[in-house]
Amino acid sequence: REQLCNNKKIRTAAQRSAGCGLSEACQRALQEGTCKLVHGAHRLRSAPTLEPPNLPDVEDVVAAADTVRACAYFGTRMRAKDAELLLCPYNYLLDPVVRAASDLDSLLNGAALLIDEAHNLEDAAREAASAELSLPALADATAALAFALDQEGVEDVAEELTVLHGVLTALCGWVRAAAPSLQPQGFEREARAWAGKAAAKALAEVGLRHETIGIIDAAWTKVSAAANAR
């Protein structure tokens, strides 16, 4: 979306809204039905300037989309279904969230997969399975869940909110307790590495265990769906 979105109104809205990226602005426009270009995305599949022997780049795709009044992003995703060769970064294969969002599994059905620079796969897989969260962000999320629990009309997701709030509360407490043991790592940054067993034990103490991950994930899914429906 960052490179292909050709809706000037959405780009302007993203630039003017603090804390709202282009992806969020695009998704909001889709939910509200205010993006007209997405309805013409199918027209990009037959854009003559994008057909062989042409080798279009991102600017060419956006220009073609503007010509036929189509969404360059969703039009490109439609064209991917007819492509003989697809190029993508590692995270499209290894990150389950990105993979699901890009519908890559359906595109790879029966395809041959070639991986360039395969020695980078280990780092890419580690990054895909990792997350970086700040204590202020965790504290804000915990406070938001506590506020939601006090609102009326949340009875249908009260149990799930309680689960999420409990996990985040425990996680915040663990981060605060671990803070004194951190060591300086560069400019204004502190860190500490835990061995595998010690890390697993710490996560288990805050409720993140193998047997609870499914419960937490289901709670998040239900709360997210309820929030999007409101």
PDB file of C-alpha atoms in Angstrom:
ATOM      1  CA  ARG A   1       0.000   0.000   0.000  1.00  0.00           C
ATOM      2  CA  GLU A   2       2.762   2.460   0.892  1.00  0.00           C
ATOM      3  CA  GLN A   3       4.104   2.421  -2.670  1.00  0.00           C
ATOM      4  CA  LEU A   4       0.986   1.597  -4.666  1.00  0.00           C
ATOM      5  CA  CYS A   5      -1.912   3.505  -3.100  1.00  0.00           C
ATOM      6  CA  ASN A   6      -2.994   6.057  -5.720  1.00  0.00           C
ATOM      7  CA  ASN A   7      -5.937   7.536  -3.825  1.00  0.00           C
ATOM      8  CA  LYS A   8      -4.825  11.101  -3.135  1.00  0.00           C
ATOM      9  CA  LYS A   9      -7.527  11.673  -0.527  1.00  0.00           C
ATOM     10  CA  ILE A  10      -6.406   8.664   1.499  1.00  0.00           C
ATOM     11  CA  ARG A  11      -2.760   9.707   1.265  1.00  0.00           C
ATOM     12  CA  THR A  12      -3.637  13.215   2.425  1.00  0.00           C
ATOM     13  CA  ALA A  13      -5.716  11.848   5.316  1.00  0.00           C
ATOM     14  CA  ALA A  14      -2.822   9.625   6.410  1.00  0.00           C
ATOM     15  CA  GLN A  15      -0.386  12.548   6.323  1.00  0.00           C
ATOM     16  CA  ARG A  16      -2.681  14.795   8.366  1.00  0.00           C
ATOM     17  CA  SER A  17      -3.636  12.218  10.972  1.00  0.00           C
ATOM     18  CA  ALA A  18      -1.053  11.756  13.705  1.00  0.00           C
ATOM     19  CA  GLY A  19      -0.393   8.106  14.458  1.00  0.00           C
ATOM     20  CA  CYS A  20      -2.356   6.892  11.425  1.00  0.00           C
ATOM     21  CA  GLY A  21      -0.326   5.268   8.657  1.00  0.00           C
ATOM     22  CA  LEU A  22      -1.373   4.782   5.065  1.00  0.00           C
ATOM     23  CA  SER A  23      -2.398   1.172   5.671  1.00  0.00           C
ATOM     24  CA  GLU A  24      -4.718   2.203   8.497  1.00  0.00           C
ATOM     25  CA  ALA A  25      -6.192   5.038   6.417  1.00  0.00           C
ATOM     26  CA  CYS A  26      -6.770   2.641   3.509  1.00  0.00           C
ATOM     27  CA  GLN A  27      -8.452   0.033   5.703  1.00  0.00           C
ATOM     28  CA  ARG A  28     -10.674   2.693   7.245  1.00  0.00           C
ATOM     29  CA  ALA A  29     -11.711   3.915   3.802  1.00  0.00           C
ATOM     30  CA  LEU A  30     -12.557   0.342   2.784  1.00  0.00           C
ATOM     31  CA  GLN A  31     -14.692  -0.147   5.884  1.00  0.00           C
ATOM     32  CA  GLU A  32     -16.480   3.155   5.321  1.00  0.00           C
ATOM     33  CA  GLY A  33     -16.833   2.584   1.571  1.00  0.00           C
ATOM     34  CA  THR A  34     -15.213   5.923   0.707  1.00  0.00           C
ATOM     35  CA  CYS A  35     -12.559   4.614  -1.709  1.00  0.00           C
ATOM     36  CA  LYS A  36     -14.041   4.565  -5.206  1.00  0.00           C
ATOM     37  CA  LEU A  37     -10.879   3.297  -6.914  1.00  0.00           C
ATOM     38  CA  VAL A  38     -11.052  -0.127  -5.275  1.00  0.00           C
ATOM     39  CA  HIS A  39     -14.252  -0.909  -7.194  1.00  0.00           C
ATOM     40  CA  GLY A  40     -12.331  -0.504 -10.452  1.00  0.00           C
ATOM     41  CA  ALA A  41      -9.337  -2.607  -9.382  1.00  0.00           C
ATOM     42  CA  HIS A  42     -10.296  -5.323 -11.873  1.00  0.00           C
ATOM     43  CA  ARG A  43      -9.654  -2.905 -14.740  1.00  0.00           C
ATOM     44  CA  LEU A  44      -5.928  -3.031 -14.034  1.00  0.00           C
ATOM     45  CA  ARG A  45      -5.812  -6.716 -15.013  1.00  0.00           C
ATOM     46  CA  SER A  46      -6.170  -5.755 -18.686  1.00  0.00           C
ATOM     47  CA  ALA A  47      -4.163  -2.515 -18.725  1.00  0.00           C
ATOM     48  CA  PRO A  48      -2.201  -2.669 -22.027  1.00  0.00           C
ATOM     49  CA  THR A  49       0.839  -0.777 -20.705  1.00  0.00           C
ATOM     50  CA  LEU A  50       1.425  -3.505 -18.119  1.00  0.00           C
ATOM     51  CA  GLU A  51       1.336  -6.414 -20.556  1.00  0.00           C
ATOM     52  CA  PRO A  52       4.414  -8.151 -22.041  1.00  0.00           C
ATOM     53  CA  PRO A  53       6.857  -7.298 -23.505  1.00  0.00           C
ATOM     54  CA  ASN A  54       6.674  -4.272 -21.163  1.00  0.00           C
ATOM     55  CA  LEU A  55       8.492  -4.532 -17.831  1.00  0.00           C
ATOM     56  CA  PRO A  56       6.631  -1.998 -15.691  1.00  0.00           C
ATOM     57  CA  ASP A  57       7.944  -0.687 -12.377  1.00  0.00           C
ATOM     58  CA  VAL A  58       5.922   0.698  -9.461  1.00  0.00           C
ATOM     59  CA  GLU A  59       5.556   4.134 -11.094  1.00  0.00           C
ATOM     60  CA  ASP A  60       4.263   2.500 -14.301  1.00  0.00           C
ATOM     61  CA  VAL A  61       1.681   0.506 -12.349  1.00  0.00           C
ATOM     62  CA  VAL A  62       0.436   3.610 -10.534  1.00  0.00           C
ATOM     63  CA  ALA A  63       0.266   5.556 -13.798  1.00  0.00           C
ATOM     64  CA  ALA A  64      -1.715   2.760 -15.462  1.00  0.00           C
ATOM     65  CA  ALA A  65      -4.079   2.594 -12.495  1.00  0.00           C
ATOM     66  CA  ASP A  66      -4.653   6.353 -12.671  1.00  0.00           C
ATOM     67  CA  THR A  67      -5.435   6.051 -16.384  1.00  0.00           C
ATOM     68  CA  VAL A  68      -8.159   3.421 -15.916  1.00  0.00           C
ATOM     69  CA  ARG A  69      -9.277   4.818 -12.520  1.00  0.00           C
ATOM     70  CA  ALA A  70      -8.391   1.689 -10.595  1.00  0.00           C
ATOM     71  CA  CYS A  71      -6.746   0.945  -7.258  1.00  0.00           C
ATOM     72  CA  ALA A  72      -3.110   0.147  -7.999  1.00  0.00           C
ATOM     73  CA  TYR A  73      -2.688  -1.927  -4.827  1.00  0.00           C
ATOM     74  CA  PHE A  74      -5.693  -4.242  -5.151  1.00  0.00           C
ATOM     75  CA  GLY A  75      -5.357  -4.287  -8.926  1.00  0.00           C
ATOM     76  CA  THR A  76      -1.807  -5.577  -8.569  1.00  0.00           C
ATOM     77  CA  ARG A  77      -2.985  -8.284  -6.181  1.00  0.00           C
ATOM     78  CA  MET A  78      -5.537  -9.364  -8.790  1.00  0.00           C
ATOM     79  CA  ARG A  79      -2.856  -9.441 -11.496  1.00  0.00           C
ATOM     80  CA  ALA A  80      -0.683 -11.635  -9.259  1.00  0.00           C
ATOM     81  CA  LYS A  81      -3.151 -14.487  -9.764  1.00  0.00           C
ATOM     82  CA  ASP A  82      -2.284 -14.548 -13.491  1.00  0.00           C
ATOM     83  CA  ALA A  83       1.462 -14.047 -13.094  1.00  0.00           C
ATOM     84  CA  GLU A  84       4.036 -16.645 -14.105  1.00  0.00           C
ATOM     85  CA  LEU A  85       6.712 -15.206 -11.817  1.00  0.00           C
ATOM     86  CA  LEU A  86       6.256 -13.589  -8.401  1.00  0.00           C
ATOM     87  CA  LEU A  87       8.992 -11.946  -6.357  1.00  0.00           C
ATOM     88  CA  CYS A  88       8.522 -11.309  -2.652  1.00  0.00           C
ATOM     89  CA  PRO A  89      10.621 -10.708   0.472  1.00  0.00           C
ATOM     90  CA  TYR A  90      11.197 -13.442   3.015  1.00  0.00           C
ATOM     91  CA  ASN A  91       8.591 -12.170   5.459  1.00  0.00           C
ATOM     92  CA  TYR A  92       5.801 -12.870   2.947  1.00  0.00           C
ATOM     93  CA  LEU A  93       6.676 -16.555   3.302  1.00  0.00           C
ATOM     94  CA  LEU A  94       7.668 -16.749   6.948  1.00  0.00           C
ATOM     95  CA  ASP A  95       5.435 -14.268   8.784  1.00  0.00           C
ATOM     96  CA  PRO A  96       2.011 -15.929   9.254  1.00  0.00           C
ATOM     97  CA  VAL A  97       0.225 -12.560   9.551  1.00  0.00           C
ATOM     98  CA  VAL A  98       1.743 -11.173   6.344  1.00  0.00           C
ATOM     99  CA  ARG A  99       1.267 -14.482   4.554  1.00  0.00           C
ATOM    100  CA  ALA A 100      -2.419 -14.637   5.429  1.00  0.00           C
ATOM    101  CA  ALA A 101      -3.005 -10.978   4.521  1.00  0.00           C
ATOM    102  CA  SER A 102      -1.374 -11.423   1.107  1.00  0.00           C
ATOM    103  CA  ASP A 103      -3.257 -14.671   0.366  1.00  0.00           C
ATOM    104  CA  LEU A 104       0.087 -16.135  -0.664  1.00  0.00           C
ATOM    105  CA  ASP A 105      -0.908 -19.751  -0.066  1.00  0.00           C
ATOM    106  CA  SER A 106      -3.417 -19.678  -2.918  1.00  0.00           C
ATOM    107  CA  LEU A 107      -0.804 -18.140  -5.228  1.00  0.00           C
ATOM    108  CA  LEU A 108       1.800 -20.775  -4.343  1.00  0.00           C
ATOM    109  CA  ASN A 109      -0.478 -23.739  -4.964  1.00  0.00           C
ATOM    110  CA  GLY A 110       1.410 -25.955  -7.411  1.00  0.00           C
ATOM    111  CA  ALA A 111       4.229 -23.423  -7.821  1.00  0.00           C
ATOM    112  CA  ALA A 112       7.981 -23.959  -7.644  1.00  0.00           C
ATOM    113  CA  LEU A 113       9.592 -21.931  -4.866  1.00  0.00           C
ATOM    114  CA  LEU A 114      13.100 -20.548  -5.353  1.00  0.00           C
ATOM    115  CA  ILE A 115      14.838 -18.875  -2.400  1.00  0.00           C
ATOM    116  CA  ASP A 116      17.707 -16.505  -3.108  1.00  0.00           C
ATOM    117  CA  GLU A 117      20.330 -15.844  -0.410  1.00  0.00           C
ATOM    118  CA  ALA A 118      18.886 -18.730   1.603  1.00  0.00           C
ATOM    119  CA  HIS A 119      21.509 -18.276   4.327  1.00  0.00           C
ATOM    120  CA  ASN A 120      19.415 -15.285   5.462  1.00  0.00           C
ATOM    121  CA  LEU A 121      16.397 -17.482   6.210  1.00  0.00           C
ATOM    122  CA  GLU A 122      17.393 -18.098   9.837  1.00  0.00           C
ATOM    123  CA  ASP A 123      17.480 -14.390  10.663  1.00  0.00           C
ATOM    124  CA  ALA A 124      14.293 -13.771   8.680  1.00  0.00           C
ATOM    125  CA  ALA A 125      12.462 -16.576  10.503  1.00  0.00           C
ATOM    126  CA  ARG A 126      13.662 -15.259  13.879  1.00  0.00           C
ATOM    127  CA  GLU A 127      12.457 -11.773  13.027  1.00  0.00           C
ATOM    128  CA  ALA A 128       9.077 -13.075  11.823  1.00  0.00           C
ATOM    129  CA  ALA A 129       8.569 -14.847  15.146  1.00  0.00           C
ATOM    130  CA  SER A 130       9.692 -11.852  17.215  1.00  0.00           C
ATOM    131  CA  ALA A 131       8.000  -8.713  18.473  1.00  0.00           C
ATOM    132  CA  GLU A 132       9.301  -5.525  20.045  1.00  0.00           C
ATOM    133  CA  LEU A 133       7.025  -3.865  22.579  1.00  0.00           C
ATOM    134  CA  SER A 134       7.848  -0.923  24.816  1.00  0.00           C
ATOM    135  CA  LEU A 135       6.711  -0.724  28.434  1.00  0.00           C
ATOM    136  CA  PRO A 136       4.694   2.470  27.757  1.00  0.00           C
ATOM    137  CA  ALA A 137       2.885   0.688  24.917  1.00  0.00           C
ATOM    138  CA  LEU A 138       2.101  -2.293  27.144  1.00  0.00           C
ATOM    139  CA  ALA A 139       0.930   0.010  29.933  1.00  0.00           C
ATOM    140  CA  ASP A 140      -1.320   1.938  27.535  1.00  0.00           C
ATOM    141  CA  ALA A 141      -2.839  -1.293  26.226  1.00  0.00           C
ATOM    142  CA  THR A 142      -3.433  -2.523  29.778  1.00  0.00           C
ATOM    143  CA  ALA A 143      -5.150   0.741  30.701  1.00  0.00           C
ATOM    144  CA  ALA A 144      -7.289   0.591  27.544  1.00  0.00           C
ATOM    145  CA  LEU A 145      -8.455  -2.930  28.414  1.00  0.00           C
ATOM    146  CA  ALA A 146      -9.268  -1.857  31.984  1.00  0.00           C
ATOM    147  CA  PHE A 147     -11.273   1.078  30.610  1.00  0.00           C
ATOM    148  CA  ALA A 148     -13.134  -1.220  28.208  1.00  0.00           C
ATOM    149  CA  LEU A 149     -14.077  -3.556  31.041  1.00  0.00           C
ATOM    150  CA  ASP A 150     -15.786  -0.660  32.843  1.00  0.00           C
ATOM    151  CA  GLN A 151     -17.970   0.209  29.847  1.00  0.00           C
ATOM    152  CA  GLU A 152     -21.534  -0.897  29.296  1.00  0.00           C
ATOM    153  CA  GLY A 153     -22.398  -3.275  26.495  1.00  0.00           C
ATOM    154  CA  VAL A 154     -19.231  -5.375  26.657  1.00  0.00           C
ATOM    155  CA  GLU A 155     -20.762  -8.311  28.493  1.00  0.00           C
ATOM    156  CA  ASP A 156     -20.359 -10.560  25.442  1.00  0.00           C
ATOM    157  CA  VAL A 157     -16.570 -10.103  25.486  1.00  0.00           C
ATOM    158  CA  ALA A 158     -16.019  -9.426  29.201  1.00  0.00           C
ATOM    159  CA  GLU A 159     -14.356 -12.804  29.759  1.00  0.00           C
ATOM    160  CA  GLU A 160     -11.998 -12.263  26.825  1.00  0.00           C
ATOM    161  CA  LEU A 161     -11.152  -8.719  27.963  1.00  0.00           C
ATOM    162  CA  THR A 162     -10.347 -10.089  31.410  1.00  0.00           C
ATOM    163  CA  VAL A 163      -8.003 -12.694  29.914  1.00  0.00           C
ATOM    164  CA  LEU A 164      -6.123 -10.106  27.871  1.00  0.00           C
ATOM    165  CA  HIS A 165      -5.990  -7.624  30.743  1.00  0.00           C
ATOM    166  CA  GLY A 166      -4.580 -10.253  33.083  1.00  0.00           C
ATOM    167  CA  VAL A 167      -1.831 -11.254  30.672  1.00  0.00           C
ATOM    168  CA  LEU A 168      -0.778  -7.669  29.958  1.00  0.00           C
ATOM    169  CA  THR A 169      -0.856  -6.734  33.647  1.00  0.00           C
ATOM    170  CA  ALA A 170       1.444  -9.644  34.461  1.00  0.00           C
ATOM    171  CA  LEU A 171       3.705  -8.841  31.509  1.00  0.00           C
ATOM    172  CA  CYS A 172       4.044  -5.200  32.574  1.00  0.00           C
ATOM    173  CA  GLY A 173       4.935  -6.342  36.086  1.00  0.00           C
ATOM    174  CA  TRP A 174       7.610  -8.700  34.758  1.00  0.00           C
ATOM    175  CA  VAL A 175       9.168  -5.998  32.555  1.00  0.00           C
ATOM    176  CA  ARG A 176       9.321  -3.571  35.495  1.00  0.00           C
ATOM    177  CA  ALA A 177      10.878  -6.248  37.714  1.00  0.00           C
ATOM    178  CA  ALA A 178      13.477  -7.109  35.060  1.00  0.00           C
ATOM    179  CA  ALA A 179      14.433  -3.481  34.379  1.00  0.00           C
ATOM    180  CA  PRO A 180      17.176  -3.238  37.066  1.00  0.00           C
ATOM    181  CA  SER A 181      19.040  -6.187  35.492  1.00  0.00           C
ATOM    182  CA  LEU A 182      19.304  -4.625  32.033  1.00  0.00           C
ATOM    183  CA  GLN A 183      22.707  -3.642  30.687  1.00  0.00           C
ATOM    184  CA  PRO A 184      23.535  -0.599  28.513  1.00  0.00           C
ATOM    185  CA  GLN A 185      23.457  -1.423  24.792  1.00  0.00           C
ATOM    186  CA  GLY A 186      24.368   1.586  22.686  1.00  0.00           C
ATOM    187  CA  PHE A 187      22.810   5.026  22.914  1.00  0.00           C
ATOM    188  CA  GLU A 188      19.865   5.225  25.342  1.00  0.00           C
ATOM    189  CA  ARG A 189      19.208   1.516  25.026  1.00  0.00           C
ATOM    190  CA  GLU A 190      19.401  -1.277  27.578  1.00  0.00           C
ATOM    191  CA  ALA A 191      18.971  -4.983  27.046  1.00  0.00           C
ATOM    192  CA  ARG A 192      19.447  -8.426  28.482  1.00  0.00           C
ATOM    193  CA  ALA A 193      19.374 -11.851  26.876  1.00  0.00           C
ATOM    194  CA  TRP A 194      17.724 -14.821  28.555  1.00  0.00           C
ATOM    195  CA  ALA A 195      18.592 -18.418  27.727  1.00  0.00           C
ATOM    196  CA  GLY A 196      15.814 -20.494  26.210  1.00  0.00           C
ATOM    197  CA  LYS A 197      14.684 -22.264  29.391  1.00  0.00           C
ATOM    198  CA  ALA A 198      14.865 -19.070  31.460  1.00  0.00           C
ATOM    199  CA  ALA A 199      12.875 -17.160  28.827  1.00  0.00           C
ATOM    200  CA  ALA A 200      10.239 -19.903  28.656  1.00  0.00           C
ATOM    201  CA  LYS A 201       9.962 -19.899  32.450  1.00  0.00           C
ATOM    202  CA  ALA A 202       9.547 -16.104  32.546  1.00  0.00           C
ATOM    203  CA  LEU A 203       6.847 -16.200  29.888  1.00  0.00           C
ATOM    204  CA  ALA A 204       5.063 -19.037  31.696  1.00  0.00           C
ATOM    205  CA  GLU A 205       4.998 -16.940  34.879  1.00  0.00           C
ATOM    206  CA  VAL A 206       3.010 -14.213  33.103  1.00  0.00           C
ATOM    207  CA  GLY A 207       0.589 -16.714  31.586  1.00  0.00           C
ATOM    208  CA  LEU A 208       2.197 -17.204  28.182  1.00  0.00           C
ATOM    209  CA  ARG A 209       2.443 -20.985  28.003  1.00  0.00           C
ATOM    210  CA  HIS A 210       1.854 -23.517  25.280  1.00  0.00           C
ATOM    211  CA  GLU A 211      -1.540 -24.463  26.689  1.00  0.00           C
ATOM    212  CA  THR A 212      -2.706 -20.845  27.067  1.00  0.00           C
ATOM    213  CA  ILE A 213      -1.603 -19.352  23.741  1.00  0.00           C
ATOM    214  CA  GLY A 214      -4.708 -20.675  21.980  1.00  0.00           C
ATOM    215  CA  ILE A 215      -6.973 -19.180  24.661  1.00  0.00           C
ATOM    216  CA  ILE A 216      -5.255 -15.794  24.447  1.00  0.00           C
ATOM    217  CA  ASP A 217      -5.332 -15.811  20.659  1.00  0.00           C
ATOM    218  CA  ALA A 218      -9.046 -16.687  20.643  1.00  0.00           C
ATOM    219  CA  ALA A 219      -9.716 -13.887  23.149  1.00  0.00           C
ATOM    220  CA  TRP A 220      -7.861 -11.378  20.990  1.00  0.00           C
ATOM    221  CA  THR A 221      -9.699 -12.516  17.864  1.00  0.00           C
ATOM    222  CA  LYS A 222     -13.119 -12.157  19.504  1.00  0.00           C
ATOM    223  CA  VAL A 223     -12.324  -8.763  21.058  1.00  0.00           C
ATOM    224  CA  SER A 224     -10.911  -7.459  17.757  1.00  0.00           C
ATOM    225  CA  ALA A 225     -13.982  -8.620  15.843  1.00  0.00           C
ATOM    226  CA  ALA A 226     -16.278  -6.968  18.392  1.00  0.00           C
ATOM    227  CA  ALA A 227     -14.302  -3.712  18.214  1.00  0.00           C
ATOM    228  CA  ASN A 228     -14.429  -3.651  14.409  1.00  0.00           C
ATOM    229  CA  ALA A 229     -18.175  -4.297  14.473  1.00  0.00           C
ATOM    230  CA  ARG A 230     -18.924  -1.316  16.716  1.00  0.00           C
TER     231      ARG A 230
END
